[in-house]
Short mmCIF file of C-alpha atoms in Angstrom, two decimals:
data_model
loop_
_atom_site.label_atom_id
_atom_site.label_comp_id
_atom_site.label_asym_id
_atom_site.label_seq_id
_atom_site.Cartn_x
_atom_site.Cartn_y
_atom_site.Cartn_z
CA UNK A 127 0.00 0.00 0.00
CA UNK A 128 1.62 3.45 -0.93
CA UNK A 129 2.21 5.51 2.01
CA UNK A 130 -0.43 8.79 2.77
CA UNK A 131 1.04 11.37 1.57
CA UNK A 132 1.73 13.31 4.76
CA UNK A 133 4.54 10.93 5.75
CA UNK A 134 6.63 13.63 3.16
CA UNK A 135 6.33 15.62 6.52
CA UNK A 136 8.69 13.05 9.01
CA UNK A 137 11.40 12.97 11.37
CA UNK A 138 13.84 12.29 8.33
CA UNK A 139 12.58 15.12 6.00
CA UNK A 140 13.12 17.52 9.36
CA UNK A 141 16.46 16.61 10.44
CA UNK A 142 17.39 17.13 6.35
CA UNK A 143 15.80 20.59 6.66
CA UNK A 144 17.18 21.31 9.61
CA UNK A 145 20.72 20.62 9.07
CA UNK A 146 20.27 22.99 5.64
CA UNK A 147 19.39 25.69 8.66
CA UNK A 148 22.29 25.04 10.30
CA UNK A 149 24.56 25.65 7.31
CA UNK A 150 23.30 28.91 6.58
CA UNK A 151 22.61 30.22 10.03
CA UNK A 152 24.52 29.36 13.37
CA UNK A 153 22.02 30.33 15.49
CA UNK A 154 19.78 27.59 14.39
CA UNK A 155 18.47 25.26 17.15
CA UNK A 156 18.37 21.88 14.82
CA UNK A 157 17.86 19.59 17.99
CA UNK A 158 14.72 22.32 19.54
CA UNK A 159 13.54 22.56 16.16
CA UNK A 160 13.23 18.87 15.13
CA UNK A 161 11.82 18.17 18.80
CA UNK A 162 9.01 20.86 18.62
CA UNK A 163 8.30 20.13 14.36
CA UNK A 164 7.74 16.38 15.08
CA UNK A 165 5.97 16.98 18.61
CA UNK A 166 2.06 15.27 18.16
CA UNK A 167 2.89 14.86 14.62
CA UNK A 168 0.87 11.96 13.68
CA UNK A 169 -2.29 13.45 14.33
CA UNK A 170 -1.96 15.77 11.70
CA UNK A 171 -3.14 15.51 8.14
CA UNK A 172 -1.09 17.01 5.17
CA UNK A 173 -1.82 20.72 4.95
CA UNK A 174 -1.40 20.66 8.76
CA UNK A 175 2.03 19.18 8.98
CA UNK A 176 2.82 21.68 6.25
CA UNK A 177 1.60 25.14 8.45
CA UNK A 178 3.13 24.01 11.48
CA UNK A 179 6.35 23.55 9.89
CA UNK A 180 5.69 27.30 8.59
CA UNK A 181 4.86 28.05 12.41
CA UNK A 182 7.85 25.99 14.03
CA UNK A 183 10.24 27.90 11.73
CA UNK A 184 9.01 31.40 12.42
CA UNK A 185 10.00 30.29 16.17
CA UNK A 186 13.62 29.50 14.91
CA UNK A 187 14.54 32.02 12.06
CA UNK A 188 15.34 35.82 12.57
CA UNK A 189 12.61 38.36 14.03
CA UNK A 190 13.79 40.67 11.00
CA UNK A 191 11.43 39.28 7.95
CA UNK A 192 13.88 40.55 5.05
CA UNK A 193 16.81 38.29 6.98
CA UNK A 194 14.67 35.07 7.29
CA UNK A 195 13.86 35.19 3.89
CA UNK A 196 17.40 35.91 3.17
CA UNK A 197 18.37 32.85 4.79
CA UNK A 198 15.14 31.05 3.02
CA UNK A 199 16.10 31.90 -0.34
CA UNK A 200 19.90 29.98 0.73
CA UNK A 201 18.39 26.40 1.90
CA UNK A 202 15.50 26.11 -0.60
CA UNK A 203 17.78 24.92 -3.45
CA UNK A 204 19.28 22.48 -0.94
CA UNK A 205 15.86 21.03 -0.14
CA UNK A 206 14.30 18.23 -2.53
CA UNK A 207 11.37 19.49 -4.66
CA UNK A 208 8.29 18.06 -4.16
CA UNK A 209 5.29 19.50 -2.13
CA UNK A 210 7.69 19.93 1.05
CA UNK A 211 9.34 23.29 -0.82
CA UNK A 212 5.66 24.73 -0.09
CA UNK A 213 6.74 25.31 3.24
CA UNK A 214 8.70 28.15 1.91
CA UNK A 215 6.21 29.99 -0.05
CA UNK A 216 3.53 29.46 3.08
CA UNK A 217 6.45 31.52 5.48
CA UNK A 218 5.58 34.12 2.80
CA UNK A 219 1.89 34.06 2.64
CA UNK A 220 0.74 34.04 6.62
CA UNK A 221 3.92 36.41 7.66
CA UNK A 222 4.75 38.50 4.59
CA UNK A 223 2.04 40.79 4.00
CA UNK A 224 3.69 43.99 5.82
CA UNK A 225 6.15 44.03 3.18
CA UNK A 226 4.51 43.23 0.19
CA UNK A 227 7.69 43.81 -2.09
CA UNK A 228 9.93 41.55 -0.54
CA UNK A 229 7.63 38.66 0.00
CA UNK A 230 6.56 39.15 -4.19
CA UNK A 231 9.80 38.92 -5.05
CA UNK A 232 10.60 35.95 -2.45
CA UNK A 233 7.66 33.98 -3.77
CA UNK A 234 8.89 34.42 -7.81
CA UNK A 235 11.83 33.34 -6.49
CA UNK A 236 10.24 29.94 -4.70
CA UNK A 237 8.04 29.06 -7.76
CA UNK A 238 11.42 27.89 -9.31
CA UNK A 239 11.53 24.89 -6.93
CA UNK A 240 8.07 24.13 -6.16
CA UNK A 241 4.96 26.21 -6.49
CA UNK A 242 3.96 29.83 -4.87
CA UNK A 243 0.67 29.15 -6.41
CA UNK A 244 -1.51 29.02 -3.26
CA UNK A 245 0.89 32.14 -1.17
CA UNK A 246 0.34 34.23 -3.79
CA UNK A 247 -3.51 34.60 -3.30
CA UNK A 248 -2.74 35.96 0.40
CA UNK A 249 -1.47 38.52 -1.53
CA UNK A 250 -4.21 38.98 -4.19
CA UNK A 251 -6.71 39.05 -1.60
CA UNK A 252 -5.52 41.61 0.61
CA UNK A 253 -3.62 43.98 -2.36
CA UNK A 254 -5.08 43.19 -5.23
CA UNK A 255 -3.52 45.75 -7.70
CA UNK A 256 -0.34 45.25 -6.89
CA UNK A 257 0.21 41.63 -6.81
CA UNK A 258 -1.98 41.41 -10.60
CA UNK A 259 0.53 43.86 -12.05
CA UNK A 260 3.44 41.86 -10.66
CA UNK A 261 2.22 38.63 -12.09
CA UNK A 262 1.25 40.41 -15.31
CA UNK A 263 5.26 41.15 -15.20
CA UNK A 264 6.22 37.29 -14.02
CA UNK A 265 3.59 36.68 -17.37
CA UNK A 266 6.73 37.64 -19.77
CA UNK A 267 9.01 36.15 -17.40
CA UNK A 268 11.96 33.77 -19.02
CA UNK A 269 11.33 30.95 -16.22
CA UNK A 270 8.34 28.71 -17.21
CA UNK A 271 7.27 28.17 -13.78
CA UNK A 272 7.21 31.70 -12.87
CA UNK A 273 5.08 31.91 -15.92
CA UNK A 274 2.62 29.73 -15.37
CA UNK A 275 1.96 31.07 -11.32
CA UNK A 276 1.35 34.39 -13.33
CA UNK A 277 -2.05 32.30 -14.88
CA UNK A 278 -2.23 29.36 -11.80
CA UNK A 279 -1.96 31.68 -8.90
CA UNK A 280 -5.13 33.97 -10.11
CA UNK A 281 -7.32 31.52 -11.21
CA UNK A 282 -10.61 31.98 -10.15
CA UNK A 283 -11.49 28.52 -8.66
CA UNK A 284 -8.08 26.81 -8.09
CA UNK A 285 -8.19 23.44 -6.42
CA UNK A 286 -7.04 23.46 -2.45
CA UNK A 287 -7.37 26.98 -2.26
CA UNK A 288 -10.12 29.34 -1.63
CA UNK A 289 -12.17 31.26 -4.63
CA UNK A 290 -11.35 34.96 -5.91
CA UNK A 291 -14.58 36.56 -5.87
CA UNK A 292 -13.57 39.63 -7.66
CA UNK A 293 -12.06 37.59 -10.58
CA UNK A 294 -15.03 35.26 -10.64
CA UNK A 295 -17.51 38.39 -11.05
CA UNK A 296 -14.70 40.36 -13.62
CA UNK A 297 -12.57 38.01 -16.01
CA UNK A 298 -11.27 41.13 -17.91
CA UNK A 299 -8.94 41.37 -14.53
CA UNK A 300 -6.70 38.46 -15.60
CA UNK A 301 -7.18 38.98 -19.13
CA UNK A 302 -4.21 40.82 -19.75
CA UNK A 303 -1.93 37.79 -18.07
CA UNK A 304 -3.65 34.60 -20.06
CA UNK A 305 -3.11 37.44 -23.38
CA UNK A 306 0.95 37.03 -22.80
CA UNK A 307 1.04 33.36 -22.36
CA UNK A 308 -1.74 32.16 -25.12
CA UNK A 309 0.76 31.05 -27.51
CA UNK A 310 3.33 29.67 -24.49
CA UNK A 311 6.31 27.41 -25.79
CA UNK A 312 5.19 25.36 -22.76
CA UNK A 313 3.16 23.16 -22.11
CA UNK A 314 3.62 23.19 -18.30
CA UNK A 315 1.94 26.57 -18.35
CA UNK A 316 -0.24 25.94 -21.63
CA UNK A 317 -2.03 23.48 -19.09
CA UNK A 318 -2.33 26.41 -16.40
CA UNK A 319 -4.01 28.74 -18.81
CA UNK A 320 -6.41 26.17 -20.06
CA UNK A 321 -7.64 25.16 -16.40
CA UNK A 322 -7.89 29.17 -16.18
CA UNK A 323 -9.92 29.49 -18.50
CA UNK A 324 -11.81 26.65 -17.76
CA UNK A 325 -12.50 28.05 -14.67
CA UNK A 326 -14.17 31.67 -15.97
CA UNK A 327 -16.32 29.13 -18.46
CA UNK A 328 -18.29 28.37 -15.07
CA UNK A 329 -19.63 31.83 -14.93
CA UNK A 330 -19.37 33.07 -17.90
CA UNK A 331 -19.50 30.77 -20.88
CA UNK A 332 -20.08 33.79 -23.45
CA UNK A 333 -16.57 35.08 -22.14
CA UNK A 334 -15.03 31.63 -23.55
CA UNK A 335 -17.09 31.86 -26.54
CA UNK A 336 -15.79 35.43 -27.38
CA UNK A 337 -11.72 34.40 -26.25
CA UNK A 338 -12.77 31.07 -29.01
CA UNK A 339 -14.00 33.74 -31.77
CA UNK A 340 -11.23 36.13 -31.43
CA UNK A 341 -8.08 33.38 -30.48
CA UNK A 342 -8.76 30.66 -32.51
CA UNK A 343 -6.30 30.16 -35.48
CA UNK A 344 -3.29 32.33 -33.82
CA UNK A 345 -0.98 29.28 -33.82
CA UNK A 346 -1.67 25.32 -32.70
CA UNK A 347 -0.23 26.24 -29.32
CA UNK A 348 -3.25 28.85 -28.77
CA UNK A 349 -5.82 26.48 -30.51
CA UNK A 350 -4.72 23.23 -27.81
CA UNK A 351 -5.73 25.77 -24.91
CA UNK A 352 -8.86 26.78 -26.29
CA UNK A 353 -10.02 23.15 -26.58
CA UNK A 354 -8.86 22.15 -23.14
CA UNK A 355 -10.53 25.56 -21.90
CA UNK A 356 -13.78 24.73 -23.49
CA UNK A 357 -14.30 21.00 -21.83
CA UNK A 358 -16.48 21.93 -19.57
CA UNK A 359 -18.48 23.60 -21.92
CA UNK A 360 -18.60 20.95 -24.36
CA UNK A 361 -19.36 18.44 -21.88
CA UNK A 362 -22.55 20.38 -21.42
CA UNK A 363 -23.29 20.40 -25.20
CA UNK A 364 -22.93 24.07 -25.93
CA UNK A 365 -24.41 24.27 -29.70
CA UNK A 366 -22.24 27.36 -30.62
CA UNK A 367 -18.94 26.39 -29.18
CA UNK A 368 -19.48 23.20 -30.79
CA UNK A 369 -19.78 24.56 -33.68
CA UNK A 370 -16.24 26.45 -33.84
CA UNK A 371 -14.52 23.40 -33.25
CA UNK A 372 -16.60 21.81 -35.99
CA UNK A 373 -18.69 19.45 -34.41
CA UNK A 374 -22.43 20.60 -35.64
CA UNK A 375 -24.88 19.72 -33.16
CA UNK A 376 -27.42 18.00 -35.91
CA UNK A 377 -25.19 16.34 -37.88
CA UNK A 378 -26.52 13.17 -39.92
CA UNK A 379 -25.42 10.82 -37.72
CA UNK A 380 -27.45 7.80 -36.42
CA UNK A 381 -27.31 5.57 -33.54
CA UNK A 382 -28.01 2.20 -34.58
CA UNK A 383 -27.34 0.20 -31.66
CA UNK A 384 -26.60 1.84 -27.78
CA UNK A 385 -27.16 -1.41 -25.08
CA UNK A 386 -25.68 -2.33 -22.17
CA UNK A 387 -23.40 -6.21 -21.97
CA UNK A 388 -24.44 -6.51 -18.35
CA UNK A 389 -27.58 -4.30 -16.22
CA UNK A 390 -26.32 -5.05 -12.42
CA UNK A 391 -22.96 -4.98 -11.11
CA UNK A 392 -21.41 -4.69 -7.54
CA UNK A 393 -18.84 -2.12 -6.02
CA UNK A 394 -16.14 -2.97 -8.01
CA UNK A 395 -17.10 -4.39 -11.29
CA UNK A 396 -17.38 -2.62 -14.61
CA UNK A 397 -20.57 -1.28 -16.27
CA UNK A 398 -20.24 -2.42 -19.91
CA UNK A 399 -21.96 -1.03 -23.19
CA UNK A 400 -21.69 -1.03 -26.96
CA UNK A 401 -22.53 1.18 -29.53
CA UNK A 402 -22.69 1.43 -33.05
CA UNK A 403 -23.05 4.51 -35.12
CA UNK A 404 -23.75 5.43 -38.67
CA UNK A 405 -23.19 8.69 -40.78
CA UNK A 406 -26.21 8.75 -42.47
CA UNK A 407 -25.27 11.46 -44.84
CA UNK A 408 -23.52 11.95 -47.93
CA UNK A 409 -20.57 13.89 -46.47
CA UNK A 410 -18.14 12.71 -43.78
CA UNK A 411 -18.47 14.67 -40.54
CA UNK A 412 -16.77 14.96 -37.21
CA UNK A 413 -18.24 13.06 -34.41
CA UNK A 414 -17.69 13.60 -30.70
CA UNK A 415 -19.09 10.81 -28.80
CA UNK A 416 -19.63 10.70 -25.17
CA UNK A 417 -21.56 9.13 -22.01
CA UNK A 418 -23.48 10.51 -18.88
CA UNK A 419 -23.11 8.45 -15.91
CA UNK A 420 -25.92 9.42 -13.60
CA UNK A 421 -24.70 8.27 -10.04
CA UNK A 422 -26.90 7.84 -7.04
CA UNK A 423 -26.00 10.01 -4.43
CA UNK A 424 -27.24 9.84 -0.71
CA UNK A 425 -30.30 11.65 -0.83
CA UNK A 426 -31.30 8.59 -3.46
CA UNK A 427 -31.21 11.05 -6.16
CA UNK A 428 -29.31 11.44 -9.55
CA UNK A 429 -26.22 12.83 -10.35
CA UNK A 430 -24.47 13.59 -13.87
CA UNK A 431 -21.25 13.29 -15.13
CA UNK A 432 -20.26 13.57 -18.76
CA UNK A 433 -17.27 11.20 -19.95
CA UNK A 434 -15.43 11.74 -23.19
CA UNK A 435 -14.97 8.46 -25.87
CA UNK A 436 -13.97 9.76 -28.24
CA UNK A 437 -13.87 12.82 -31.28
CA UNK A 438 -13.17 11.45 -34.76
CA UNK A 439 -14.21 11.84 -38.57
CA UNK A 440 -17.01 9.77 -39.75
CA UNK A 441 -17.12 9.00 -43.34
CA UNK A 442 -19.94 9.41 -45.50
CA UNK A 443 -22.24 6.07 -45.24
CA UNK A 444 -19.23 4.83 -42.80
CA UNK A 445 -20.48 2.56 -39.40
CA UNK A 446 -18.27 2.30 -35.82
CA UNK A 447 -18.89 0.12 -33.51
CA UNK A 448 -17.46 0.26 -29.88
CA UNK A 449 -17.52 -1.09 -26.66
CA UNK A 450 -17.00 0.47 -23.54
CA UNK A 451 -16.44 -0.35 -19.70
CA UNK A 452 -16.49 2.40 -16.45
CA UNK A 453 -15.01 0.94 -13.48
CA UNK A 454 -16.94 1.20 -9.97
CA UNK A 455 -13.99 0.41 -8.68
CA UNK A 456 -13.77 1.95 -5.35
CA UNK A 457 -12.16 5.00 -5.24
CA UNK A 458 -11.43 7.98 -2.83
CA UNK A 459 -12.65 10.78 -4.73
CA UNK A 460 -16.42 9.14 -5.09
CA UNK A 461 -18.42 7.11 -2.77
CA UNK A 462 -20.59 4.87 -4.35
CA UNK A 463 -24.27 4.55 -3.25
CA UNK A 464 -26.61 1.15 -4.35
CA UNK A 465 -29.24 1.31 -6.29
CA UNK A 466 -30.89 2.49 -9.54
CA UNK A 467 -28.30 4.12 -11.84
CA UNK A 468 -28.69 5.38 -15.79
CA UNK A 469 -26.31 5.83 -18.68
CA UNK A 470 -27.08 7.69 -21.72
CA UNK A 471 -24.98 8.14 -24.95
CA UNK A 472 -24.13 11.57 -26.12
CA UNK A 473 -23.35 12.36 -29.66
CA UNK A 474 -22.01 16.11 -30.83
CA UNK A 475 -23.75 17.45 -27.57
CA UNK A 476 -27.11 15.93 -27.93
CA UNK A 477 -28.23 13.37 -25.13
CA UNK A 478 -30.06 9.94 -26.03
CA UNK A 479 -32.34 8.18 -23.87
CA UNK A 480 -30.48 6.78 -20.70
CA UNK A 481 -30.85 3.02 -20.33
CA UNK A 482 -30.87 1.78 -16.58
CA UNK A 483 -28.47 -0.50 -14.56
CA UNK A 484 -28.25 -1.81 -10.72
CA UNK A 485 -25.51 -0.90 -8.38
CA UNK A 486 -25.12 -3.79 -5.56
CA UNK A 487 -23.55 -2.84 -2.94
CA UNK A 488 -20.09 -4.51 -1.40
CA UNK A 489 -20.31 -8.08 -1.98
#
């Protein structure tokens, strides 16, 4: 069994970190430290062994802010990346914000070996003007990952983090910062900008529409965001945005055959179903063919999810036929309640009838 990911945060990772101290700074307690880091440790979850390592450091580092970070910025490229290096960026975001200079410039600076992606929204949500116009600077930056926390550290809804209201009413504020990286070399921050975007499309779907209309050709970098930023809205069927990615929402195209191979299964088998589809017109089109899973949730009713099979070009006169499987295997990111559940097929946006199956319970 892999080991929960707060184990990063152990005795071993701390006596690393803390002998990185002790190089830079003399002063450093390593053996208080370590003793007051790891004190009732395992009762804390992920994010908590992360902020009391934040805490337990303010204890042991300099009163002075611009010397702590000073002696930050020395034992971070020491340090292994991986979500640990968050610490650093978290000493910026909950004791920074008196000197919002230094700690913008400390957090570019931390990006490099991990992410400032979460501190940086301290900053957005207490000085809002001037953190935007520094990441619309770190937008043209030569570093990809300072890039890319230019677009991931003001999206509107990012994951583990809470939401920016003002951005969520007003896209046109981070506008200017997704226009620099649209055509990114990267595709570390490509993938950033697309989630953005993603993001306003929750809101504001005519927003996307209009950044499709007026972005859509400028090179194949810009035209792989706009797709990824539209999934939402495709997975909902939108007829217009279809449309620009030229998937026409009444296209000739027939469904022969949608059943399912088996109608009851139990937590942990697969759902099976085939289809079979036929252009029915005398041109070949594109096809974008997908499923809605409607789950039973506690209150015993229904709850959609769209799921992507496929996009492809369908001859004229030209039949597919393919079968499919979703796993009820059990996972932590959905619990899985018995009963009646549907399926429906979804071609180029436009639902079919939903055939129904049997979720069993645990056997």
């Amino acid at each position: 069994m892999m080991e929960p990911l707060k184990e990063m945060f152990n005795k071993k990772f701390y006596e690393s970190l803390a002998h990185e101290f002790r190089k830079v700074d003399k002063h450093f307690d390593s053996k208080k430290f370590i003793s007051s880091v790891t004190k009732d440790l395992d009762a804390l979850e992920l994010n908590q062994r992360l902020r009391k390592t934040t805490e337990v450091l303010r204890e042991h580092l300099p009163t002075d802010y611009k010397k702590s970070i000073s002696l930050l910025k020395k034992v971070i490229p020491n340090v292994n990346r991986g979500y640990t290096t968050l610490v650093f960026p978290d000493f910026v975001g909950k004791y920074g914000k008196h000197d919002i200079t230094t700690s913008l410039e400390a957090l570019k600076h931390f990006t490099k070996f991990g992410s400032s992606e979460f501190a940086v929204r301290e900053f957005l949500k207490t000085d809002f003007d001037t953190t935007i116009n520094a990441m619309g600077q770190w937008a043209e930056d030569k570093d990809p990952h300072v890039r890319r926390l230019a677009s991931e550290g003001s999206r509107p809804r990012l994951p583990w983090s809470f939401k920016l209201d003002n951005v969520i009413k007003d896209p046109q504020l981070t506008l200017p910062i997704l226009e620099k990286l649209k055509s990114d070399e990267e595709l570390y921050v490509r993938k950033s900008v697309a989630n953005h975007l993603n993001d306003i499309s929750k809101e504001h779907p005519k927003f996307i529409l209009d950044i499709v209309k007026n972005w859509k050709g400028s090179s194949p970098h810009t035209d792989w965001i706009l797709k990824h930023a539209s999934r939402s809205l495709l997975k909902k069927g939108h007829p217009e945005l279809l449309a620009h990615f030229g998937i026409r929402h009444n296209a000739a195209i027939g469904t022969v055959s949608f059943k399912l191979l088996n109608s009851s299964i139990i937590v942990g088998e697969d759902i099976q179903f085939s289809l079979i589809l036929e252009n029915t017109g005398n041109k070949k089109i594109k096809v974008r063919i997908e499923y809605a899973l409607y789950f039973r949730i506690a209150n015993g009713n229904l709850s959609k999810k769209v799921f992507k099979i496929s996009e492809r070009i369908l001859n004229k006169q030209e039949t597919i036929k393919l079968d499919r499987k979703h796993s009820f295997k059990l996972i932590t990111t959905r619990k899985y309640h018995a009963g009646a559940h549907k399926i429906a097929l979804i071609i180029n946006g436009k639902e079919g009838k939903p055939l129904d199956f049997k979720l069993k319970g645990l056997s």
